[in-house]
């Protein structure tokens, strides 16, 4: 078949076959754990939420497209999200692989990811799900603060307060609440985002790659368990 008549996913140059998906509701701690896992496994940490927030800050065309969804706590449409993720995974620093954080958020995104990976004979090695009850999620999310620096260092007034109230320990900028972390937005966000997330969980359970960990305990214990699960999954591949 020639390139012109090819149907289905187009190969993404350099798309990495070592791929892990981190699942969990907003506030489950998946960002922190994804970062630690990425360091531990020597992989890139890719957060679609971070990609969208960067676009918003930079005022790019993508930022304009996603603003109305992100600021209201709504999911960005699948086609746009998949496009952004595909572009990111095609970049040079994603060659060794990636820990995906906040993607896939819908079953359609999970299907699109599989299609993308199959072009390089890759697959999701493991989907790691951090389980936290809803009441605890609301408590955690409304306590979250981020600094004004573009790197957005994250604090939590309950579990990880800054040394000086209202100020980033690392760069001294003012801490602020993200618009999508206000309590009314959080509830709207959970109501909208949990049902599709459960579909994604079912999708990976059916594929036999889902691993759930209990998320209400010491952050280091969770990292250790996730690392063990990820390494075991890689050995099976
Ligand atoms: P997060 O930091 O992962 O909570 O993402 C922040 C916001 O970005 C979400 O509330 C959504 O509006 C948007 N977003 C991030 N990832 C996705 C995704 N995979 N699909 C759709 N929207 C997303």
Tab-separated table of C-alpha atoms and ligand atoms in Angstrom:
chain	number	residue	atom	x	y	z
A	1	UNK	CA	0.000	0.000	0.000
A	2	UNK	CA	1.381	3.410	-0.902
A	3	UNK	CA	1.523	6.332	1.513
A	4	UNK	CA	-1.213	8.060	-0.505
A	5	UNK	CA	-3.696	5.188	-0.106
A	6	UNK	CA	-2.857	4.365	3.540
A	7	UNK	CA	-5.768	4.482	5.951
A	8	UNK	CA	-5.706	4.539	9.752
A	9	UNK	CA	-3.127	6.111	12.023
A	10	UNK	CA	-0.144	7.798	10.412
A	11	UNK	CA	3.229	6.760	11.915
A	12	UNK	CA	4.601	9.229	14.429
A	13	UNK	CA	8.368	9.511	14.023
A	14	UNK	CA	10.104	8.416	17.193
A	15	UNK	CA	6.977	7.584	19.175
A	16	UNK	CA	8.251	5.721	22.198
A	17	UNK	CA	7.099	2.193	22.861
A	18	UNK	CA	7.808	2.260	26.677
A	19	UNK	CA	4.620	3.801	27.872
A	20	UNK	CA	2.839	3.937	31.227
A	21	UNK	CA	-0.502	5.540	31.971
A	22	UNK	CA	-1.196	7.078	35.371
A	23	UNK	CA	-4.875	7.097	36.314
A	24	UNK	CA	-6.682	8.801	39.162
A	25	UNK	CA	-9.199	11.539	39.799
A	26	UNK	CA	-8.018	15.145	40.020
A	27	UNK	CA	-6.309	15.401	43.427
A	28	UNK	CA	-5.403	11.708	43.716
A	29	UNK	CA	-1.708	12.596	43.572
A	30	UNK	CA	-1.050	11.271	40.107
A	31	UNK	CA	1.035	14.313	39.087
A	32	UNK	CA	3.453	13.840	41.987
A	33	UNK	CA	3.665	10.098	41.442
A	34	UNK	CA	4.026	10.428	37.662
A	35	UNK	CA	6.984	12.759	38.173
A	36	UNK	CA	8.661	10.357	40.613
A	37	UNK	CA	8.046	7.376	38.347
A	38	UNK	CA	9.390	9.246	35.335
A	39	UNK	CA	12.609	9.975	37.244
A	40	UNK	CA	12.838	6.400	38.540
A	41	UNK	CA	12.295	4.841	35.123
A	42	UNK	CA	14.206	7.431	33.069
A	43	UNK	CA	11.118	8.420	31.104
A	44	UNK	CA	9.498	11.712	30.199
A	45	UNK	CA	6.583	12.932	32.322
A	46	UNK	CA	3.817	14.159	30.006
A	47	UNK	CA	0.842	15.921	31.591
A	48	UNK	CA	-1.847	17.114	29.182
A	49	UNK	CA	-3.090	19.500	31.904
A	50	UNK	CA	0.394	21.090	32.020
A	51	UNK	CA	0.511	21.306	28.215
A	52	UNK	CA	-2.828	23.127	28.211
A	53	UNK	CA	-1.859	25.453	31.079
A	54	UNK	CA	1.386	26.371	29.291
A	55	UNK	CA	-0.608	27.173	26.145
A	56	UNK	CA	-2.971	29.349	28.203
A	57	UNK	CA	-0.105	31.245	29.816
A	58	UNK	CA	1.646	31.769	26.506
A	59	UNK	CA	-1.599	32.952	24.898
A	60	UNK	CA	-0.968	30.645	21.916
A	61	UNK	CA	-3.650	29.597	19.429
A	62	UNK	CA	-3.993	26.331	21.364
A	63	UNK	CA	-4.484	28.369	24.556
A	64	UNK	CA	-7.375	30.236	22.954
A	65	UNK	CA	-8.936	26.952	21.835
A	66	UNK	CA	-8.802	25.272	25.262
A	67	UNK	CA	-9.417	28.233	27.618
A	68	UNK	CA	-13.196	27.866	27.839
A	69	UNK	CA	-12.919	24.178	28.773
A	70	UNK	CA	-10.008	24.305	31.212
A	71	UNK	CA	-11.289	27.311	33.156
A	72	UNK	CA	-14.724	25.700	33.578
A	73	UNK	CA	-13.328	22.318	34.607
A	74	UNK	CA	-14.629	20.665	31.438
A	75	UNK	CA	-12.780	18.119	29.374
A	76	UNK	CA	-11.122	19.469	26.247
A	77	UNK	CA	-12.596	17.676	23.168
A	78	UNK	CA	-10.954	14.342	22.379
A	79	UNK	CA	-9.728	15.226	18.878
A	80	UNK	CA	-7.891	18.307	20.093
A	81	UNK	CA	-6.437	16.536	23.144
A	82	UNK	CA	-5.232	13.584	21.069
A	83	UNK	CA	-3.598	15.976	18.598
A	84	UNK	CA	-1.699	17.771	21.379
A	85	UNK	CA	-0.561	14.491	22.961
A	86	UNK	CA	0.506	13.035	19.593
A	87	UNK	CA	2.617	16.100	18.859
A	88	UNK	CA	4.254	15.916	22.294
A	89	UNK	CA	5.088	12.202	21.972
A	90	UNK	CA	6.594	12.875	18.560
A	91	UNK	CA	9.251	15.200	20.004
A	92	UNK	CA	12.870	14.125	20.495
A	93	UNK	CA	12.809	13.998	24.303
A	94	UNK	CA	9.948	11.466	24.243
A	95	UNK	CA	11.980	8.826	22.388
A	96	UNK	CA	12.805	6.695	25.429
A	97	UNK	CA	9.187	6.621	26.531
A	98	UNK	CA	6.749	8.453	28.741
A	99	UNK	CA	4.590	8.395	31.803
A	100	UNK	CA	1.250	9.855	30.779
A	101	UNK	CA	-0.462	11.910	33.468
A	102	UNK	CA	-4.036	13.066	32.844
A	103	UNK	CA	-4.290	11.203	29.542
A	104	UNK	CA	-6.331	9.234	28.523
A	105	UNK	CA	-9.352	10.794	30.265
A	106	UNK	CA	-11.986	9.136	28.044
A	107	UNK	CA	-12.386	5.734	26.413
A	108	UNK	CA	-12.033	7.375	22.977
A	109	UNK	CA	-8.636	8.801	24.022
A	110	UNK	CA	-7.523	5.340	25.232
A	111	UNK	CA	-8.501	3.845	21.877
A	112	UNK	CA	-6.648	6.650	20.042
A	113	UNK	CA	-3.526	6.037	22.153
A	114	UNK	CA	-3.541	2.326	21.312
A	115	UNK	CA	-3.867	3.166	17.616
A	116	UNK	CA	-0.958	5.586	17.903
A	117	UNK	CA	1.231	3.026	19.679
A	118	UNK	CA	0.339	0.114	17.414
A	119	UNK	CA	1.949	1.948	14.495
A	120	UNK	CA	5.297	1.459	16.312
A	121	UNK	CA	4.354	-2.013	17.602
A	122	UNK	CA	4.127	-0.485	21.058
A	123	UNK	CA	1.521	-0.836	23.758
A	124	UNK	CA	0.645	0.549	27.156
A	125	UNK	CA	2.851	-1.487	29.505
A	126	UNK	CA	0.698	-0.722	32.551
A	127	UNK	CA	-2.127	1.564	33.625
A	128	UNK	CA	-1.510	2.539	37.238
A	129	UNK	CA	-4.628	3.697	39.093
A	130	UNK	CA	-4.355	5.650	42.363
A	131	UNK	CA	-7.654	5.159	44.224
A	132	UNK	CA	-8.890	7.939	46.554
A	133	UNK	CA	-12.504	8.448	47.849
A	134	UNK	CA	-14.414	11.510	46.497
A	135	UNK	CA	-14.768	13.358	49.852
A	136	UNK	CA	-11.000	13.244	50.301
A	137	UNK	CA	-10.498	14.497	46.729
A	138	UNK	CA	-12.602	17.640	47.357
A	139	UNK	CA	-10.725	18.320	50.610
A	140	UNK	CA	-7.340	17.952	48.905
A	141	UNK	CA	-8.174	19.956	45.777
A	142	UNK	CA	-9.581	23.009	47.516
A	143	UNK	CA	-6.343	23.183	49.572
A	144	UNK	CA	-4.049	23.139	46.535
A	145	UNK	CA	-2.018	26.255	45.681
A	146	UNK	CA	0.446	26.841	42.850
A	147	UNK	CA	3.099	29.523	42.499
A	148	UNK	CA	3.030	32.298	39.913
A	149	UNK	CA	6.257	31.112	38.241
A	150	UNK	CA	5.735	29.403	34.836
A	151	UNK	CA	7.001	26.153	36.396
A	152	UNK	CA	3.979	26.225	38.767
A	153	UNK	CA	5.415	24.619	41.926
A	154	UNK	CA	2.570	22.889	43.740
A	155	UNK	CA	1.694	23.167	47.463
A	156	UNK	CA	-1.161	21.945	49.613
A	157	UNK	CA	-2.300	23.966	52.628
A	158	UNK	CA	-3.021	20.703	54.491
A	159	UNK	CA	-0.404	18.193	53.387
A	160	UNK	CA	2.419	20.298	51.912
A	161	UNK	CA	2.305	23.921	53.150
A	162	UNK	CA	4.983	26.438	52.102
A	163	UNK	CA	7.510	27.543	54.740
A	164	UNK	CA	6.197	31.143	54.536
A	165	UNK	CA	2.417	31.418	54.093
A	166	UNK	CA	1.428	32.507	50.591
A	167	UNK	CA	4.985	32.356	49.160
A	168	UNK	CA	6.753	29.753	47.012
A	169	UNK	CA	9.702	28.112	48.833
A	170	UNK	CA	11.614	27.707	45.573
A	171	UNK	CA	11.264	31.015	43.720
A	172	UNK	CA	9.553	33.389	46.192
A	173	UNK	CA	6.573	34.141	43.920
A	174	UNK	CA	3.035	34.469	45.312
A	175	UNK	CA	0.955	31.324	45.709
A	176	UNK	CA	-2.457	31.294	44.099
A	177	UNK	CA	-5.446	29.014	43.682
A	178	UNK	CA	-5.945	27.726	40.138
A	179	UNK	CA	-9.351	28.792	38.773
A	180	UNK	CA	-10.203	25.112	38.321
A	181	UNK	CA	-9.408	24.349	42.020
A	182	UNK	CA	-12.276	26.432	43.507
A	183	UNK	CA	-14.818	24.247	45.384
A	184	UNK	CA	-17.759	24.779	42.981
A	185	UNK	CA	-15.514	24.109	39.977
A	186	UNK	CA	-14.062	21.051	41.734
A	187	UNK	CA	-17.472	19.489	42.243
A	188	UNK	CA	-18.435	20.188	38.615
A	189	UNK	CA	-15.088	18.759	37.532
A	190	UNK	CA	-15.495	15.526	39.506
A	191	UNK	CA	-19.090	15.014	38.356
A	192	UNK	CA	-18.036	15.379	34.737
A	193	UNK	CA	-14.663	13.673	34.863
A	194	UNK	CA	-15.251	10.598	37.023
A	195	UNK	CA	-17.676	8.690	34.739
A	196	UNK	CA	-15.334	8.794	31.690
A	197	UNK	CA	-12.386	7.931	33.959
A	198	UNK	CA	-14.207	4.781	35.108
A	199	UNK	CA	-14.664	3.856	31.457
A	200	UNK	CA	-10.908	4.216	30.948
A	201	UNK	CA	-10.290	2.055	34.017
A	202	UNK	CA	-12.610	-0.633	32.602
A	203	UNK	CA	-10.844	-0.372	29.243
A	204	UNK	CA	-7.417	-1.139	30.777
A	205	UNK	CA	-8.891	-3.801	33.083
A	206	UNK	CA	-10.263	-5.544	29.990
A	207	UNK	CA	-6.820	-5.251	28.361
A	208	UNK	CA	-5.293	-6.927	31.444
A	209	UNK	CA	-2.860	-4.068	32.224
A	210	UNK	CA	-4.680	-2.277	35.071
A	211	UNK	CA	-3.061	-2.078	38.538
A	212	UNK	CA	-4.837	-0.234	41.367
A	213	UNK	CA	-3.062	1.150	44.426
A	214	UNK	CA	-4.600	2.598	47.590
A	215	UNK	CA	-3.970	6.375	47.529
A	216	UNK	CA	-4.661	7.402	51.141
A	217	UNK	CA	-1.264	6.675	52.647
A	218	UNK	CA	2.307	7.863	52.735
A	219	UNK	CA	3.431	9.285	49.407
A	220	UNK	CA	6.738	7.319	49.470
A	221	UNK	CA	4.945	4.027	50.065
A	222	UNK	CA	2.747	4.718	47.041
A	223	UNK	CA	5.809	5.507	44.892
A	224	UNK	CA	7.512	2.269	45.982
A	225	UNK	CA	4.462	0.194	45.093
A	226	UNK	CA	4.021	1.936	41.728
A	227	UNK	CA	7.704	1.395	40.868
A	228	UNK	CA	7.422	-2.292	41.721
A	229	UNK	CA	4.299	-2.639	39.570
A	230	UNK	CA	5.829	-0.742	36.637
A	231	UNK	CA	9.045	-2.791	36.662
A	232	UNK	CA	7.124	-6.051	36.921
A	233	UNK	CA	4.902	-5.004	33.991
A	234	UNK	CA	7.990	-4.205	31.895
A	235	UNK	CA	9.505	-7.617	32.611
A	236	UNK	CA	6.298	-9.217	31.336
A	237	UNK	CA	6.464	-7.238	28.061
B	1	LIG	P1	-5.272	18.365	35.060
B	1	LIG	O1	-4.146	19.244	35.476
B	1	LIG	O2	-4.842	17.033	34.547
B	1	LIG	O3	-6.324	18.244	36.123
B	1	LIG	O4	-5.973	19.085	33.803
B	1	LIG	C1	-6.502	20.381	33.901
B	1	LIG	C2	-7.597	20.575	32.865
B	1	LIG	O5	-7.050	20.385	31.534
B	1	LIG	C3	-8.751	19.604	32.947
B	1	LIG	O6	-9.733	20.017	33.883
B	1	LIG	C4	-9.276	19.623	31.522
B	1	LIG	O7	-10.011	20.806	31.273
B	1	LIG	C5	-7.991	19.701	30.701
B	1	LIG	N1	-7.442	18.361	30.383
B	1	LIG	C6	-6.266	17.824	30.802
B	1	LIG	N2	-6.062	16.604	30.278
B	1	LIG	C7	-7.149	16.337	29.513
B	1	LIG	C8	-7.547	15.218	28.717
B	1	LIG	N3	-6.790	14.109	28.610
B	1	LIG	N4	-8.729	15.311	28.049
B	1	LIG	C9	-9.498	16.408	28.118
B	1	LIG	N5	-9.202	17.484	28.871
B	1	LIG	C10	-8.022	17.463	29.564
